[in-house]
Structure formats: structure tokens, C-alpha cells
């Protein structure tokens, strides 16, 4: 009996380790993501950072650079033309979301988001991804004079024309008034998909939107750290399910 329990304990430990590893290299269940990450040599523009291992296709990466692409019919220029230096951050945000295989620890089920008509396709999203201080602050700095009418871009738009338009009564104004602080921009604009942190690039404790692929992808180590230690000491429901499976098996046996 003792030997049997020892074998079961070893099996449970192996399964727990495998569960943690499974979130280190994965794609979320969403509209344009591949089922599994892999090389994509033809990735376009700013998305090329992920060409060695990507959840996006070349076509998705090209569309990520369009002002209003078929990806989501979302128009960056809903309050006038977005400045180029600001747009680069939104392109990079899109590339990270679509292409990164290192967001597993923060993948969560979709709930409470108002998506465009006919787009009930997304089952998973990212939640509270710890964004590096520099990435968030540079995003805010380069976009503070851009114009928008809403602080939460996930919901509340007028989609009657097929693309996002400002709802009646919402006034266009500079980002710096809609988002007074960098944290407001990074955390509110996509319903807490990102979390502002005091962690710096290269610390191994925050996700970088921008990095030099010649030096490798720093987000691999970040995902590993949070998979082992938990997202804010509280793993996502998907991760919890994977981690509880070995214990449940041991209990049943």
C-alpha cells in the first residue's frame, strides 16, 4: 500500500509540474489565434519580434498594422487621426495580444465584455498582465495628446455603422484628460487586460511589449516566474483547474 501511495504521489507531482509547464507556451482561445504556437517567418512590421514562436499568422500580423482592419473593425481614428507615435504603441499592444505565446498565466474566461455584433467568438482573454513600468509610461507619454471619447475601449461603443463610433453624449478629448496617469491608460483601456507595475524591463517580473529579439524573448522567463508563483498569488481559473487535477486524482484513487 505504501508503495502504491508513493507512486501516486509521484504521479501527482509530475502532473502538477506538467500543468505549470502547459501555460508557458500556449495560445488563447480567441478569434485569430492559432491553436498552438510555432515559427512564423513572414510576420509583418512590429510583430516580427515573435517570428520564432508565435500565436499569430503572417496575415494577422499585417492586419494588426491597419488603421481599421478586418481583425475587429476597430477604428483608432474615432476622434480624428491618431498620431503615428501613439499608434505604434497600439500596434505593439495588438502584436503582443495576437502573437505572444507567453501570456498563459493570465488567460481567463471572457465575461462582461460588450463585443461588436456577431463577434461572440472569443472564449478567453488576458487579465491583469503585469506590464513593465517603462512600457506603460512610454505608451501614455506618446499618446497623451491623442484624442478619444472613452476610457474603456472594450465596451459601450456605437456599432450601428459596423465600426466603433463614439456614443451619443461622449465628448472627444485628449488622452491626458481621459487617462490622467499612465496606470489609468494601461489598466482601464482594455478592461484590466494589463496591470501597471513598478517592475522594470529585464527584471523578469513584468511583460515587455517591446524587446530586442536578438537577445531572446524576455517574456518567457516572466511567464515561468508567474506560473510557478501564481498571478498575484492567485492563478487564473484555467491554471487552477490544471493544478487541482493531480490532487483530485490522488483523492479519488
mmCIF file with all atom_site columns, C-alpha atoms in Angstrom, residues 25 45 52 54 110 134 136 148 150-151 155 190 199-200 234 248 252:
data_model
loop_
_atom_site.group_PDB
_atom_site.id
_atom_site.type_symbol
_atom_site.label_atom_id
_atom_site.label_alt_id
_atom_site.label_comp_id
_atom_site.label_asym_id
_atom_site.label_entity_id
_atom_site.label_seq_id
_atom_site.pdbx_PDB_ins_code
_atom_site.Cartn_x
_atom_site.Cartn_y
_atom_site.Cartn_z
_atom_site.occupancy
_atom_site.B_iso_or_equiv
_atom_site.pdbx_formal_charge
_atom_site.auth_seq_id
_atom_site.auth_comp_id
_atom_site.auth_asym_id
_atom_site.auth_atom_id
_atom_site.pdbx_PDB_model_num
ATOM 1  C CA . UNK A 1 25  ? 3.813   28.150 -24.281 1.00 0.00 ? 25  UNK A CA 1
ATOM 2  C CA . UNK A 1 45  ? 6.427   45.005 -39.100 1.00 0.00 ? 45  UNK A CA 1
ATOM 3  C CA . UNK A 1 52  ? 10.432  32.404 -33.794 1.00 0.00 ? 52  UNK A CA 1
ATOM 4  C CA . UNK A 1 54  ? 4.028   32.973 -32.431 1.00 0.00 ? 54  UNK A CA 1
ATOM 5  C CA . UNK A 1 110 ? -14.452 36.072 -21.161 1.00 0.00 ? 110 UNK A CA 1
ATOM 6  C CA . UNK A 1 134 ? 8.615   51.739 -18.980 1.00 0.00 ? 134 UNK A CA 1
ATOM 7  C CA . UNK A 1 136 ? 3.162   51.698 -19.779 1.00 0.00 ? 136 UNK A CA 1
ATOM 8  C CA . UNK A 1 148 ? -10.581 59.763 -27.669 1.00 0.00 ? 148 UNK A CA 1
ATOM 9  C CA . UNK A 1 150 ? -13.934 56.761 -23.919 1.00 0.00 ? 150 UNK A CA 1
ATOM 10 C CA . UNK A 1 151 ? -11.679 55.313 -21.237 1.00 0.00 ? 151 UNK A CA 1
ATOM 11 C CA . UNK A 1 155 ? -17.409 48.177 -24.406 1.00 0.00 ? 155 UNK A CA 1
ATOM 12 C CA . UNK A 1 190 ? -8.863  47.188 -22.211 1.00 0.00 ? 190 UNK A CA 1
ATOM 13 C CA . UNK A 1 199 ? 8.810   46.480 -12.226 1.00 0.00 ? 199 UNK A CA 1
ATOM 14 C CA . UNK A 1 200 ? 11.376  47.375 -14.879 1.00 0.00 ? 200 UNK A CA 1
ATOM 15 C CA . UNK A 1 234 ? -3.930  33.635 -7.297  1.00 0.00 ? 234 UNK A CA 1
ATOM 16 C CA . UNK A 1 248 ? -8.256  15.246 -7.379  1.00 0.00 ? 248 UNK A CA 1
ATOM 17 C CA . UNK A 1 252 ? -10.170 9.563  -5.935  1.00 0.00 ? 252 UNK A CA 1
#
